[in-house]
PDB file of C-alpha atoms and ligand atoms in Angstrom:
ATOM      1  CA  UNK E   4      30.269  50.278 137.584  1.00 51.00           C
ATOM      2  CA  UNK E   5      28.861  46.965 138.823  1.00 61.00           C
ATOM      3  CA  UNK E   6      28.552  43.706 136.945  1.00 70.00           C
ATOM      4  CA  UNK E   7      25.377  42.700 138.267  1.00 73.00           C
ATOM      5  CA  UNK E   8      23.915  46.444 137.310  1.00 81.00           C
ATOM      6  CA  UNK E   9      25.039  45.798 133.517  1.00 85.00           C
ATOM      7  CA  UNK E  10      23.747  42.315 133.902  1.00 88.00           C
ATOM      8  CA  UNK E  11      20.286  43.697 134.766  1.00 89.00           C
ATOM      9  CA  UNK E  12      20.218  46.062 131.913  1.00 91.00           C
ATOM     10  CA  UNK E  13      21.379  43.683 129.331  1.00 91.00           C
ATOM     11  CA  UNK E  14      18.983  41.506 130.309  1.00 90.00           C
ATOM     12  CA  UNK E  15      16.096  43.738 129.380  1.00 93.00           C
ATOM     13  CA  UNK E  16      18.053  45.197 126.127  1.00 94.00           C
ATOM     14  CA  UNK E  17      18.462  41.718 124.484  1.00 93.00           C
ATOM     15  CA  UNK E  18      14.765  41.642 124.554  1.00 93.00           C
ATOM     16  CA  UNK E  19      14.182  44.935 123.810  1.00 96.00           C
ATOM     17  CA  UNK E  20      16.910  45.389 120.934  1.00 96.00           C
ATOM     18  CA  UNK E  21      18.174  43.830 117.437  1.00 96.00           C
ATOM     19  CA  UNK E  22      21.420  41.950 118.462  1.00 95.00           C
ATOM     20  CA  UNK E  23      24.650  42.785 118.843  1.00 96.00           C
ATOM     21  CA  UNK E  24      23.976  44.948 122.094  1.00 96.00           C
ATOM     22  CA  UNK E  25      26.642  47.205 122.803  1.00 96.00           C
ATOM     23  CA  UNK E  26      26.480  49.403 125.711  1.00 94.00           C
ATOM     24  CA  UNK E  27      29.286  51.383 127.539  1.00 93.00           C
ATOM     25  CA  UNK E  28      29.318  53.237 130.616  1.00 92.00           C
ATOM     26  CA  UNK E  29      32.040  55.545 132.162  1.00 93.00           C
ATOM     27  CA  UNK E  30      32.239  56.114 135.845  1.00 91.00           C
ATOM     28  CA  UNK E  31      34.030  56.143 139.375  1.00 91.00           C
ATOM     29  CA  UNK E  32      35.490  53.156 140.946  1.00 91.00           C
ATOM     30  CA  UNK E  33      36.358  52.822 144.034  1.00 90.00           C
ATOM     31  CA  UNK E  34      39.492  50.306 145.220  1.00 90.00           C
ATOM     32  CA  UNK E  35      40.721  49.589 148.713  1.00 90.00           C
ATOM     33  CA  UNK E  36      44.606  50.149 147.422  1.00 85.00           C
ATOM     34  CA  UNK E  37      47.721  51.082 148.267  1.00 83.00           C
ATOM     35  CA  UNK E  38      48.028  54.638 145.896  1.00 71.00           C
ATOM     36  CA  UNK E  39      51.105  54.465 143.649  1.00 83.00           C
ATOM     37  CA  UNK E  40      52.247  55.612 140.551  1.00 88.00           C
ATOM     38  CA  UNK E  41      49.734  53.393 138.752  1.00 91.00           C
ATOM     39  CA  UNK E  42      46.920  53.061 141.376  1.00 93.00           C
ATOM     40  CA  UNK E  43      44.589  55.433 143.309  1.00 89.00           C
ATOM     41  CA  UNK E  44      41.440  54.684 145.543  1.00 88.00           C
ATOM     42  CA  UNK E  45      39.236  56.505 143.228  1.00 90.00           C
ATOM     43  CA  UNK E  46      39.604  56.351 139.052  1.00 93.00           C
ATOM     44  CA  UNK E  47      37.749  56.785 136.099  1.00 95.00           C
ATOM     45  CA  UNK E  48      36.300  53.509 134.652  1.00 95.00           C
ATOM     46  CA  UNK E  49      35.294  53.018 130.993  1.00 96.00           C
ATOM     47  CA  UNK E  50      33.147  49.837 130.409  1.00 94.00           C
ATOM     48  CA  UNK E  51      32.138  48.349 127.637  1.00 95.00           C
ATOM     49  CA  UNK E  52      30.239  44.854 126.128  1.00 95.00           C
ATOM     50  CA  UNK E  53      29.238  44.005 123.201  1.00 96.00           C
ATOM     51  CA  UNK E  54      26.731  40.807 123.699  1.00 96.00           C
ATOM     52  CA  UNK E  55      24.986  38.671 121.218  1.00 95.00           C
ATOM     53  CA  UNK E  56      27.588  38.336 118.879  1.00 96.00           C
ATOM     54  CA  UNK E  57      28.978  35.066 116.940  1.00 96.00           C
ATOM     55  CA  UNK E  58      30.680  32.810 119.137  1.00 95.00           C
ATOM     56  CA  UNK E  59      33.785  32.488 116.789  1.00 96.00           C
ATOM     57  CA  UNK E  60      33.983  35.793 115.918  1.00 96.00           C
ATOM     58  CA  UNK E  61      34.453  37.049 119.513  1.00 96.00           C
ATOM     59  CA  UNK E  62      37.982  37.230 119.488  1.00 94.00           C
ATOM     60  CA  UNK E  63      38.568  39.690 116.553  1.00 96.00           C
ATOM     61  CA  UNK E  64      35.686  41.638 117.969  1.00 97.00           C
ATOM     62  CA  UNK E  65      37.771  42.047 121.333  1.00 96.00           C
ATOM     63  CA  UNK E  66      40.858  42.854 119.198  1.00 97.00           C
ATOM     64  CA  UNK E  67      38.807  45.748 117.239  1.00 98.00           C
ATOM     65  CA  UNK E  68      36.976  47.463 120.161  1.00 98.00           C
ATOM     66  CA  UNK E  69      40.702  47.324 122.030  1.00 98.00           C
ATOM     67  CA  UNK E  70      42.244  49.112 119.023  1.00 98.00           C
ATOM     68  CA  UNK E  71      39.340  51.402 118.790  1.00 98.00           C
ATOM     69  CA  UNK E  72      39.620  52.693 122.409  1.00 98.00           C
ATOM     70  CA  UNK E  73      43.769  52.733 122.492  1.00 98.00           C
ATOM     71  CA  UNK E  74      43.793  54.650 119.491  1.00 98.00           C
ATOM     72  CA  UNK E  75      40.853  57.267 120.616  1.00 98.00           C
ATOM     73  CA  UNK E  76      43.164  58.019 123.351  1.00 97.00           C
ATOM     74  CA  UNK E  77      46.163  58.899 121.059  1.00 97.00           C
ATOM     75  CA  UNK E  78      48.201  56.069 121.636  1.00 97.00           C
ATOM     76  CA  UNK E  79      49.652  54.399 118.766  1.00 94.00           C
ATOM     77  CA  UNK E  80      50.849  50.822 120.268  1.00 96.00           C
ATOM     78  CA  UNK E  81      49.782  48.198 122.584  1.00 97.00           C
ATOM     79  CA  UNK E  82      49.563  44.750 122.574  1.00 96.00           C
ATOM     80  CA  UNK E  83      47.274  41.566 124.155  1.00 96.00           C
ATOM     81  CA  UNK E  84      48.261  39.590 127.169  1.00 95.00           C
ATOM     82  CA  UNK E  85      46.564  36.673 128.442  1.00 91.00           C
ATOM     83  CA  UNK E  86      46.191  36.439 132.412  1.00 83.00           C
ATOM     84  CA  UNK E  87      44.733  33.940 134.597  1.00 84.00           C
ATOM     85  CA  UNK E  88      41.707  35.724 136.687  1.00 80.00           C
ATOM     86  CA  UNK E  89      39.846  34.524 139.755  1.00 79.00           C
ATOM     87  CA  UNK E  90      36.776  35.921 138.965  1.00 75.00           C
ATOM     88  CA  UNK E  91      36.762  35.727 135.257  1.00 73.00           C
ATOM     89  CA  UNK E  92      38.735  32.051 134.527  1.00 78.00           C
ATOM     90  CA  UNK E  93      40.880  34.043 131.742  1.00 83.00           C
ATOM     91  CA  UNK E  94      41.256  38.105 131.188  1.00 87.00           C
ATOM     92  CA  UNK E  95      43.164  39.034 128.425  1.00 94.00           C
ATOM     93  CA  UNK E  96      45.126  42.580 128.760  1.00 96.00           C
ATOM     94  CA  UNK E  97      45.427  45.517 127.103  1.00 98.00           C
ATOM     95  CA  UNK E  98      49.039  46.525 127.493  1.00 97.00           C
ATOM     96  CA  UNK E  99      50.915  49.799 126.547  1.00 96.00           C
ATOM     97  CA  UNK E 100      54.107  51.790 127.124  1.00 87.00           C
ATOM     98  CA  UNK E 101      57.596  51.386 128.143  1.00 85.00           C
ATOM     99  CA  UNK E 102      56.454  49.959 131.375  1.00 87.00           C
ATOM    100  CA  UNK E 103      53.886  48.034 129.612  1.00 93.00           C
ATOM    101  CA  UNK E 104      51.056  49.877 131.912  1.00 95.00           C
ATOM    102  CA  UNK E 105      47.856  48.149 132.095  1.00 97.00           C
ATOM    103  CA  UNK E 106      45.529  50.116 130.504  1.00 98.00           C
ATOM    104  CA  UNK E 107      42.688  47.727 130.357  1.00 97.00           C
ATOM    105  CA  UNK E 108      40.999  43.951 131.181  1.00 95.00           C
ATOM    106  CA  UNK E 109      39.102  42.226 128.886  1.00 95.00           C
ATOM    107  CA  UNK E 110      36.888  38.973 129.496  1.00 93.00           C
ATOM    108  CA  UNK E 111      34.558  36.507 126.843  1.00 93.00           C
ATOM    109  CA  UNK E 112      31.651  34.814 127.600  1.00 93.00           C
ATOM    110  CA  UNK E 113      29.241  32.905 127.887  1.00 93.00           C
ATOM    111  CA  UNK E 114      30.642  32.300 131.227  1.00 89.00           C
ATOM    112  CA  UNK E 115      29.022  30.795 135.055  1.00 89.00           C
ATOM    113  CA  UNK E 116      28.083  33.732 136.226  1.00 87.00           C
ATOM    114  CA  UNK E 117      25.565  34.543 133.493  1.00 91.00           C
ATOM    115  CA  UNK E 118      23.449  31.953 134.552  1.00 91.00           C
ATOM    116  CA  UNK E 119      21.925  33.503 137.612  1.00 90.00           C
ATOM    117  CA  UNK E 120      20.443  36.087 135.079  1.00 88.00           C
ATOM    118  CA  UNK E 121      19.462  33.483 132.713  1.00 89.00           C
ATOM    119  CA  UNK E 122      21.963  35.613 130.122  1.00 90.00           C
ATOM    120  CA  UNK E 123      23.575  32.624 127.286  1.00 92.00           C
ATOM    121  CA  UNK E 124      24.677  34.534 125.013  1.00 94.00           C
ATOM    122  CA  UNK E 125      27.948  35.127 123.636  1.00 96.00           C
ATOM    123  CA  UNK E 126      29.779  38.589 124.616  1.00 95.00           C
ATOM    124  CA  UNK E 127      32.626  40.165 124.900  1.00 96.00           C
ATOM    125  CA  UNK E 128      33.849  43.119 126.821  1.00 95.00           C
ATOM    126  CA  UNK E 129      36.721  45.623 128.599  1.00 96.00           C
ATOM    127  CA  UNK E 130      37.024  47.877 131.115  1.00 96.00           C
ATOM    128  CA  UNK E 131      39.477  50.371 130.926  1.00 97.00           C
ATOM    129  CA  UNK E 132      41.202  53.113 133.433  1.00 97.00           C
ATOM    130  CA  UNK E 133      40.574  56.624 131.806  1.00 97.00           C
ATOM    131  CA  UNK E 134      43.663  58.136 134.180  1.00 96.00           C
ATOM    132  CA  UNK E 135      45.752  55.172 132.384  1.00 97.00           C
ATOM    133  CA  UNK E 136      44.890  55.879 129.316  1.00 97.00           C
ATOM    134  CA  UNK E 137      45.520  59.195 129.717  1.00 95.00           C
ATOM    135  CA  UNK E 138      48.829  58.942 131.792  1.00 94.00           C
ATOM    136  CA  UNK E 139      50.034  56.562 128.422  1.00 96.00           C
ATOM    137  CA  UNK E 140      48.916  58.789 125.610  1.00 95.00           C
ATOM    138  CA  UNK E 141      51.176  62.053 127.949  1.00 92.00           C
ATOM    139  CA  UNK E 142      54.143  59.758 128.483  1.00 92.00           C
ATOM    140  CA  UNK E 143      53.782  60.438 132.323  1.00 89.00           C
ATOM    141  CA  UNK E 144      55.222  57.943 134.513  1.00 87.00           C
ATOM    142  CA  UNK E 145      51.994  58.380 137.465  1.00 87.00           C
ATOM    143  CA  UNK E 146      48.604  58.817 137.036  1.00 87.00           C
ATOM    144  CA  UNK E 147      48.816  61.377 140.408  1.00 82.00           C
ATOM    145  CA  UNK E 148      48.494  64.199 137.713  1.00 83.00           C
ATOM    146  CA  UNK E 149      45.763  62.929 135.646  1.00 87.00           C
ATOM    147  CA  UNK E 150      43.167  61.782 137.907  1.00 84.00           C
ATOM    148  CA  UNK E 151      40.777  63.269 140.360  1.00 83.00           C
ATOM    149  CA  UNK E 152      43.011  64.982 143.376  1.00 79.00           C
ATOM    150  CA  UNK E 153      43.697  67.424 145.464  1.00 77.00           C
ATOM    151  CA  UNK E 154      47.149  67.518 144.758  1.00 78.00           C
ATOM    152  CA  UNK E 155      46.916  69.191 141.135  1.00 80.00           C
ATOM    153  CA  UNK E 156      44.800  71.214 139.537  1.00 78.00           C
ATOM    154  CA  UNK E 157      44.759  70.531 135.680  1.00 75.00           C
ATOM    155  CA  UNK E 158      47.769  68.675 136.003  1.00 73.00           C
ATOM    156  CA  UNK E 159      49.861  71.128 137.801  1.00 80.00           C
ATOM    157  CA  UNK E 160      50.911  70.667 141.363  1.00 80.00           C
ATOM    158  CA  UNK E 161      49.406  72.926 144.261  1.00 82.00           C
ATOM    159  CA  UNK E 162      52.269  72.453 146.257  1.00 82.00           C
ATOM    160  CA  UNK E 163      54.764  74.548 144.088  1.00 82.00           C
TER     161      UNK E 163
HETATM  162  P1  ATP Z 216      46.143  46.241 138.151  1.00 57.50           P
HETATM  163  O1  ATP Z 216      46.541  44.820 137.777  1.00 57.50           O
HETATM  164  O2  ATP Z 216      46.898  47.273 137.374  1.00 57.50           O
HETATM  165  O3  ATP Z 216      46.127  46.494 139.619  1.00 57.50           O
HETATM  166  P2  ATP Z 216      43.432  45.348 137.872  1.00 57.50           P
HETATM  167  O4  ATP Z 216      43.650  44.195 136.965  1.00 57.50           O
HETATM  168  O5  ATP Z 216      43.223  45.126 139.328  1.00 57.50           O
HETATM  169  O6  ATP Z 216      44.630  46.433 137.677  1.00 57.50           O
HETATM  170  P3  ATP Z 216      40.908  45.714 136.591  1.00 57.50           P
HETATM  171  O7  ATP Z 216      39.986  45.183 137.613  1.00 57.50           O
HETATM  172  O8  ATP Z 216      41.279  44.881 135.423  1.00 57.50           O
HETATM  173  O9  ATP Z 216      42.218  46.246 137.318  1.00 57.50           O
HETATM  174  O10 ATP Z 216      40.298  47.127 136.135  1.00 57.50           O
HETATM  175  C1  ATP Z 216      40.239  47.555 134.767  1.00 57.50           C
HETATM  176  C2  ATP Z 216      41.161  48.726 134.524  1.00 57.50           C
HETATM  177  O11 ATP Z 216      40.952  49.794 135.472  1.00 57.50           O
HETATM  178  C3  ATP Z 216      42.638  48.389 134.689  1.00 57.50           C
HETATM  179  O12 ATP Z 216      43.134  47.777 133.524  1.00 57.50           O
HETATM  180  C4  ATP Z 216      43.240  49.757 134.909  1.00 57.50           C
HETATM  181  O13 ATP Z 216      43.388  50.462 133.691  1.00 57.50           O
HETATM  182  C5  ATP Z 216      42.182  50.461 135.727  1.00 57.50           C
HETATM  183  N1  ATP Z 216      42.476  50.414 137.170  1.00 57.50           N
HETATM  184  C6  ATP Z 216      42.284  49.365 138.004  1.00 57.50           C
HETATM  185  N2  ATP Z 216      42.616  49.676 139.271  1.00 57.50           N
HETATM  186  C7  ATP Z 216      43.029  50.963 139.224  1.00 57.50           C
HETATM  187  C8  ATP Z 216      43.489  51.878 140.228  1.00 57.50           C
HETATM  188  N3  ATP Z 216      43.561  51.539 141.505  1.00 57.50           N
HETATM  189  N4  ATP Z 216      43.819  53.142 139.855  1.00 57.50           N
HETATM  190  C9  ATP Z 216      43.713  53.517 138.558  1.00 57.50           C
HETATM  191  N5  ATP Z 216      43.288  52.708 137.564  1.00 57.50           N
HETATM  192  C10 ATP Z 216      42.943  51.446 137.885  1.00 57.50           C
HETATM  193 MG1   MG Z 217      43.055  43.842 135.130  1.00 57.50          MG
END
């Protein structure tokens, strides 16, 4: 679940393979956070990129893989947000439910920190939270229920 781990892959793949390259990986992340209804230390992350694609047609690209993921997980709206990122200039957002619950981060490039790995082309790619995805698609107000814990046990509480 590291950039510079996917970098060092995709390096070798856009040699080895026809372009586009798309890869995805799914695994643990782990945050220093404050756990709330929307945020645990450890969650379930589902990356994705698709690089070596037309520059212009990077946006629509974004907008397909988005829907393809959001509707895989049984939910049947969300919408794009633009936000400004430190790390990333621009990330646009995959938004859902009443609460509008982020459910993923998207980013374009070719962007800066390619260059270290000598990696020019275009790309896109997202990286969603399974235990959102999932806490959308239930209609449950927390992800407490959903994700990895030793609170529940498939969902149910142990403390009943
Ligand atoms: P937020 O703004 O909700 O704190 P973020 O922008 O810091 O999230 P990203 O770095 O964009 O998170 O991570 C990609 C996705 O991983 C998020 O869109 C979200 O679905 C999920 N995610 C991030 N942090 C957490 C967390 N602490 N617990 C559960 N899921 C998370
Ligand atoms: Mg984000």
């Amino acid at each position: 679940m590291l950039a510079p781990h996917l970098y060092y892959v995709l390096k070798d793949l856009l040699r080895l393979w026809e372009k586009p390259v798309r890869i995805f990986e799914v695994g643990s992340c782990f945050r220093k956070e404050s756990s709330g209804a929307r945020h645990s230390t450890e969650f379930t992350m589902l990356n994705l990129v698709e690089m070596g694609l037309e520059l212009e047609s990077r946006e629509s690209r974004l907008n397909e893989l988005a829907a393809l993921i959001v509707e895989a997980a049984g939910i049947d709206e969300h919408e794009l947000q633009t936000e400004e990122s430190t790390i990333y200039g621009q990330t646009i957002d995959i938004v859902a439910g009443e609460g509008r619950v982020e459910l993923g981060s998207a980013a374009m490039g070719p962007h800066p920190l390619d260059q270290p790995w000598r990696i020019a082309e275009p790309w896109v790619g997202i990286g969603f939270g399974l235990e959102r995805l999932l806490m959308v698609a239930e209609g449950s107000e927390s992800l407490g229920r959903v994700g990895r814990s030793l609170a529940y046990l498939n969902g149910v509480p142990l403390n009943i």
